[in-house]
One Martini backbone bead per residue (centre of mass of N, CA, C, O) as a GRO file, in nm:
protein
  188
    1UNK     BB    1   0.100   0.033   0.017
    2UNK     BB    2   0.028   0.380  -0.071
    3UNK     BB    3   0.125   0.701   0.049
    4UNK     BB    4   0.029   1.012  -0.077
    5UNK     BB    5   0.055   1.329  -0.074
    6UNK     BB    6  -0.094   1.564  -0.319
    7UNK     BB    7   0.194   1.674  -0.440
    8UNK     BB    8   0.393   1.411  -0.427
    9UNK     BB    9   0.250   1.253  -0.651
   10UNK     BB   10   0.325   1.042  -0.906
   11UNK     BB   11   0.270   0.967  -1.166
   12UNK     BB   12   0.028   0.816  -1.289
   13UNK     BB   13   0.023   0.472  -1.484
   14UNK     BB   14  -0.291   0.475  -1.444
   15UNK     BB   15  -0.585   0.411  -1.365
   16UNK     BB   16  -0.894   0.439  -1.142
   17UNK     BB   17  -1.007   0.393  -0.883
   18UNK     BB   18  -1.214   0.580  -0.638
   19UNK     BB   19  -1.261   0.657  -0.344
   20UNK     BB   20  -1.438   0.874  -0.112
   21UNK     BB   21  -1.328   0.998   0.208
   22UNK     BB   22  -1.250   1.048   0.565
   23UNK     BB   23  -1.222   0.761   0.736
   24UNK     BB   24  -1.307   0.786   1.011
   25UNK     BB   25  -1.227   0.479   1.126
   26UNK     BB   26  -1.254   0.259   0.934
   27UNK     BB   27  -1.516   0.126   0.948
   28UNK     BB   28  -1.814  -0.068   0.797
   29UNK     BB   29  -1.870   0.177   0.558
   30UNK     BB   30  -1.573   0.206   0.431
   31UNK     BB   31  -1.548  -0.111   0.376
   32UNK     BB   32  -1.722  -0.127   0.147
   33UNK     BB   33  -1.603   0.089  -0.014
   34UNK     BB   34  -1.339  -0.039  -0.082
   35UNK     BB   35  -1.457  -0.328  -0.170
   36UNK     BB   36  -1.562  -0.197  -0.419
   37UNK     BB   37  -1.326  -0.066  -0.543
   38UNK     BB   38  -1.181  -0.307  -0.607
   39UNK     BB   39  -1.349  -0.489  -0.776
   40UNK     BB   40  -1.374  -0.225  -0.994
   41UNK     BB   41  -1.086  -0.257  -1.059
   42UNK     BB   42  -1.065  -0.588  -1.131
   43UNK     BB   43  -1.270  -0.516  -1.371
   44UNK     BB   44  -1.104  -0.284  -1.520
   45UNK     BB   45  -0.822  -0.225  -1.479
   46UNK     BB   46  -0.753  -0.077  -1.200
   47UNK     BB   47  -0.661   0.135  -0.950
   48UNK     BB   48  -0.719   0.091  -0.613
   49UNK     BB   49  -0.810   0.428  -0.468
   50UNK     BB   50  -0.774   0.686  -0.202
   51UNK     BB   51  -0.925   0.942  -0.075
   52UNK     BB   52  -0.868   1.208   0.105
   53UNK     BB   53  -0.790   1.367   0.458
   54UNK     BB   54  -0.604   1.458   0.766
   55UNK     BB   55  -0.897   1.548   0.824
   56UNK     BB   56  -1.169   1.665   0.941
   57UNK     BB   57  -1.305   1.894   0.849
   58UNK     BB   58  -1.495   1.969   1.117
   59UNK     BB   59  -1.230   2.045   1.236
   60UNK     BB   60  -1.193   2.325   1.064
   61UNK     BB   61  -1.492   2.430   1.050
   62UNK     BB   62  -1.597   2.387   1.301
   63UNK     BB   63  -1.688   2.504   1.611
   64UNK     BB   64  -1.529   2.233   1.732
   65UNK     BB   65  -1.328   1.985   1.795
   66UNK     BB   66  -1.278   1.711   1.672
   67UNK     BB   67  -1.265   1.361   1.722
   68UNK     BB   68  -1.020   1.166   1.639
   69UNK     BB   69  -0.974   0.804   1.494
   70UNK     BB   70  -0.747   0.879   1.291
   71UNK     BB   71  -0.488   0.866   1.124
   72UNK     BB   72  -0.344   0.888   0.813
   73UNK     BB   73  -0.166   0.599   0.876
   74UNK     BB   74  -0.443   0.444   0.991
   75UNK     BB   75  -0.612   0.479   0.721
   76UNK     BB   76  -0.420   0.310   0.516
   77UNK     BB   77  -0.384   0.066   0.634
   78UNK     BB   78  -0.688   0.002   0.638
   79UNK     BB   79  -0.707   0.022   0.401
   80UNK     BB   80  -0.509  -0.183   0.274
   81UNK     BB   81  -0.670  -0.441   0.396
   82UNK     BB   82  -0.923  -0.412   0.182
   83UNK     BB   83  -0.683  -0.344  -0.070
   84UNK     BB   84  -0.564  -0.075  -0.108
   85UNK     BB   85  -0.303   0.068  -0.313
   86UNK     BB   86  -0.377   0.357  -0.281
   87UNK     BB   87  -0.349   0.673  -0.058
   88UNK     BB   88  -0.475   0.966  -0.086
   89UNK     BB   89  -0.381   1.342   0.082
   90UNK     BB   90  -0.505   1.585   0.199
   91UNK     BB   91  -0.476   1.931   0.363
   92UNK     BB   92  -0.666   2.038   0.547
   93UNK     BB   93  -0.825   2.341   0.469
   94UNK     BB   94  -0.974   2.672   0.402
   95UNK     BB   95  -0.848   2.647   0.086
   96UNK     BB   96  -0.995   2.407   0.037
   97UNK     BB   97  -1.291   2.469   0.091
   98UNK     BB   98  -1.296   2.666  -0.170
   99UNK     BB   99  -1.349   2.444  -0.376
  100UNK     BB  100  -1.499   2.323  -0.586
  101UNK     BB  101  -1.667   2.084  -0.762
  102UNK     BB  102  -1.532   2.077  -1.025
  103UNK     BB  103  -1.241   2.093  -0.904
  104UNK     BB  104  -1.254   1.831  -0.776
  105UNK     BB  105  -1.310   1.664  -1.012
  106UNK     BB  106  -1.093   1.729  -1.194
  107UNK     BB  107  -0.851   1.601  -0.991
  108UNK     BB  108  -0.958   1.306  -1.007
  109UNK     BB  109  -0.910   1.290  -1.323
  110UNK     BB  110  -0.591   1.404  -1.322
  111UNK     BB  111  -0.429   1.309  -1.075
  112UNK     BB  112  -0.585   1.001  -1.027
  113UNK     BB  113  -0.743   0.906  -1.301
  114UNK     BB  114  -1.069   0.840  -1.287
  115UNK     BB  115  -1.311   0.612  -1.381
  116UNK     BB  116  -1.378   0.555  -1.099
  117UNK     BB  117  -1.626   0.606  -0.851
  118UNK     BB  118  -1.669   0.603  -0.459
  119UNK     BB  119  -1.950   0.685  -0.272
  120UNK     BB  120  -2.160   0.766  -0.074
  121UNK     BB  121  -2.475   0.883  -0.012
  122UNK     BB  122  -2.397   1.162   0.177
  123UNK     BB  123  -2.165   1.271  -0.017
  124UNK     BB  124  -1.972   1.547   0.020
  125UNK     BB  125  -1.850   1.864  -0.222
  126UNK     BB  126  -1.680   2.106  -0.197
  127UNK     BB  127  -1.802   2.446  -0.124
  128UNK     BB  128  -2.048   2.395   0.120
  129UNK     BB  129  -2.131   2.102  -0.012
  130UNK     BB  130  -2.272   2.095  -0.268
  131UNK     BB  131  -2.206   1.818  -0.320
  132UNK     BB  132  -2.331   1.548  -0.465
  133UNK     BB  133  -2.463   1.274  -0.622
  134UNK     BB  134  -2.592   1.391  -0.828
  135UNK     BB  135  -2.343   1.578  -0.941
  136UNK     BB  136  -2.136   1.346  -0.976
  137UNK     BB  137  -2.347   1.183  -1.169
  138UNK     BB  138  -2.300   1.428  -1.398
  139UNK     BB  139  -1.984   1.468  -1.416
  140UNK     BB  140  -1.955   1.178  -1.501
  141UNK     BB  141  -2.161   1.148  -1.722
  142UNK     BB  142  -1.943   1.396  -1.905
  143UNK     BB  143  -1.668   1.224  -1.879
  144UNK     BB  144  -1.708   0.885  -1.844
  145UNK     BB  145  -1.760   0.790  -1.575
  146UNK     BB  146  -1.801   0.590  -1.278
  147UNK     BB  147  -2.059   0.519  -1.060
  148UNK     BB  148  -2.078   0.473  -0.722
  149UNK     BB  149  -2.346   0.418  -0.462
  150UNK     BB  150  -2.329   0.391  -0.142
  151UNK     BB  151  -2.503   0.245   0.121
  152UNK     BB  152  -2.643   0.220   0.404
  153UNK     BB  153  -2.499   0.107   0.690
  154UNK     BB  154  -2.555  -0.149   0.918
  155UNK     BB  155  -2.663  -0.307   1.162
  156UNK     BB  156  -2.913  -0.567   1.293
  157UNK     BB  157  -3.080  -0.301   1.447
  158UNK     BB  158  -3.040  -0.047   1.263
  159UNK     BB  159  -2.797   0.145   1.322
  160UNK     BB  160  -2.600   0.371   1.154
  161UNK     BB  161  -2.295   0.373   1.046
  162UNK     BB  162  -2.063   0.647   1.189
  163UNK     BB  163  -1.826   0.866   1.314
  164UNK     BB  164  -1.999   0.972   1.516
  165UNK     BB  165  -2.131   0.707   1.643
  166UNK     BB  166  -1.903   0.632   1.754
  167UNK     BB  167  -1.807   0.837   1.908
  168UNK     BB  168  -2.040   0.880   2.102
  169UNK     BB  169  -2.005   0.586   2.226
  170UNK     BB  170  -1.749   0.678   2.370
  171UNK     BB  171  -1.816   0.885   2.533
  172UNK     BB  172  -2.071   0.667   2.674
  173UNK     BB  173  -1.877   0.396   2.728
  174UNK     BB  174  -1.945   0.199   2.423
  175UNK     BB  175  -1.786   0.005   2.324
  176UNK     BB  176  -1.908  -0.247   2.182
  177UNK     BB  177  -2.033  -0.045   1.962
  178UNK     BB  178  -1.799   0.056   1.838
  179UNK     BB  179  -1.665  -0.217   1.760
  180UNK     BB  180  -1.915  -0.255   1.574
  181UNK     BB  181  -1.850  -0.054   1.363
  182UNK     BB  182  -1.553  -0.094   1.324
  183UNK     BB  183  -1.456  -0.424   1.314
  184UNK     BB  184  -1.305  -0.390   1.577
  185UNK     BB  185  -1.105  -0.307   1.803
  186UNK     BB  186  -0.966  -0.114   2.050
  187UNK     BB  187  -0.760   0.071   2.146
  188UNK     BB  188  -0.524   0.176   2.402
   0.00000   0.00000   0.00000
């Protein structure tokens, strides 16, 4: 598995699948999303790549500091397990808040060379979130990308996985919840 920051990347030498997430935690809806990007990578003989960011946007746009689950490096090796043969990650800023959706779907036509895009249901992008699922699938659709929509993942009991709620279950001292949301144990 290979981690480069987004300035460092090397001329990438093949075409890409590319999941899009923030992967706080690389959850069990993570892990669908990584793991429908290998798949459709081997099906189409893509490089199956992750684009990120090294924290969650909300830690630097939010009102207060928000509590990471992951960092930059443990988030590559849990792609990595996945499958997940590179992962590519900008430094969240100010600055990058400010791209728009069609800049940032250039950047990954262009720079991560994107054949296929694989987002969650969710999954917002660009400048004040305005990109969702729709204009993604038009932006697709418009430079002949293939797009994959995971639905959202839930538990037996049908609580939907998500890394606030992995949060909130640590805030609450319900380890046994985080740890199945997340798919494995947690460190101490």
């Amino acid at each position: 598995m290979n981690l480069y920051l987004l300035e460092d990347l090397p001329p990438l030498s093949q075409d890409t699948a590319v999941c899009l997430g923030t992967f706080d935690g690389v959850h069990l809806g993570h892990q669908v999303l990584a793991r429908q990007t290998v798949q459709a990578a081997r099906q189409e003989g893509l490089i199956p790549c992750a684009y990120t960011f090294d924290v969650p946007p909300a830690s630097v746009l939010g009102a207060g500091k928000e509590d990471i689950l992951t960092d930059i490096h443990q988030k590559a090796a849990l792609l990595g397990a996945c499958g997940i043969d590179t992962v590519v990650y900008s430094r969240f800023n100010r600055h990058v808040a400010q791209e728009s959706a069609e800049e940032f779907f250039d950047l990954l036509r262009t720079r991560l060379r994107a054949r296929h895009i694989v987002i969650g249901f969710h999954y917002h992008f660009g400048q004040f979130a305005r990109g969702d699922a729709a204009l993604m699938q038009s932006l697709c659709d418009a430079a002949g990308v293939r797009l994959t929509v995971v639905p959202p993942v839930t538990l037996p009991d049908g609580r939907r996985v998500s890394s606030s709620a992995i949060r909130q279950a640590i805030a609450d001292g319900d380890m046994p919840l985080a740890e199945e949301m997340l798919g494995r144990r947690l460190q101490a």
